[in-house]
Amino acid sequence: MIVFAVMVALGVEEWRTEQGLEDFADRVRWSVVAELEANLDELQSTAPSLAATQTTLGQVVATGELALLTNDVGFGLPEI
């Protein structure tokens, strides 16, 4: 009877540990999903300004006109 009780106790402990790990995995999954959604929202909100910056930088590369870089680009020229 004692051996049976010990085996049941070990089984219950293993089940509780497994449940804890599953709960932790679920929380981590939801955290990753929330982070990905936030990153996607941020990318979608900045897409228009990034497209404009890409166009401006393309013009600078094509023409060599650094004067095209204005404060609208969002970064400054390097200081030499």
XYZ file of C-alpha atoms in Angstrom:
80
model
C 0.000 0.000 0.000
C 2.862 2.399 0.821
C 4.542 1.723 -2.513
C 1.252 2.400 -4.299
C 0.803 5.691 -2.404
C 4.355 6.783 -3.276
C 3.788 5.918 -6.946
C 0.526 7.895 -6.989
C 2.240 10.860 -5.306
C 5.048 10.775 -7.886
C 2.494 10.570 -10.699
C 0.556 13.539 -9.319
C 3.777 15.554 -8.933
C 4.753 14.770 -12.530
C 1.285 15.802 -13.734
C 1.496 19.102 -11.800
C 4.938 19.817 -13.246
C 3.686 19.087 -16.756
C 0.661 21.345 -16.229
C 2.940 24.140 -15.019
C 5.136 23.780 -18.098
C 2.110 23.809 -20.401
C 0.759 26.943 -18.709
C 4.151 28.622 -19.049
C 4.352 27.639 -22.730
C 0.880 29.092 -23.330
C 1.866 32.390 -21.680
C 5.047 32.546 -23.755
C 3.102 31.828 -26.976
C 0.630 34.609 -26.236
C 3.471 36.997 -25.390
C 5.186 36.239 -28.696
C 1.939 36.726 -30.618
C 1.311 40.051 -28.848
C 4.865 41.202 -29.626
C 4.512 40.219 -33.289
C 1.193 42.061 -33.560
C 2.727 45.177 -31.999
C 5.704 44.985 -34.377
C 3.398 44.560 -37.373
C 1.308 47.552 -36.298
C 4.453 49.643 -35.931
C 5.735 48.591 -39.351
C 2.399 49.345 -40.979
C 2.255 52.779 -39.352
C 5.781 53.679 -40.496
C 5.526 52.203 -44.011
C 4.552 55.485 -45.758
C 7.433 57.445 -44.254
C 9.853 54.605 -44.980
C 8.699 54.510 -48.603
C 9.241 58.263 -48.910
C 12.699 57.933 -47.371
C 13.551 55.115 -49.755
C 12.494 57.252 -52.722
C 14.574 60.188 -51.496
C 17.626 58.012 -50.889
C 17.215 56.478 -54.353
C 17.234 59.963 -55.855
C 20.335 60.912 -53.859
C 22.162 57.795 -55.024
C 21.078 58.287 -58.635
C 21.916 61.991 -58.847
C 24.563 62.450 -56.186
C 22.664 65.500 -54.905
C 23.070 65.530 -51.136
C 20.878 68.623 -51.036
C 17.891 66.302 -51.528
C 18.406 65.092 -47.972
C 16.271 67.260 -45.741
C 15.073 66.969 -42.202
C 12.135 64.947 -43.544
C 14.415 61.954 -43.972
C 14.697 61.509 -40.242
C 18.460 61.381 -39.928
C 21.320 63.740 -40.442
C 24.342 63.652 -42.667
C 27.528 62.286 -41.120
C 29.960 64.860 -39.829
C 33.366 64.586 -41.430
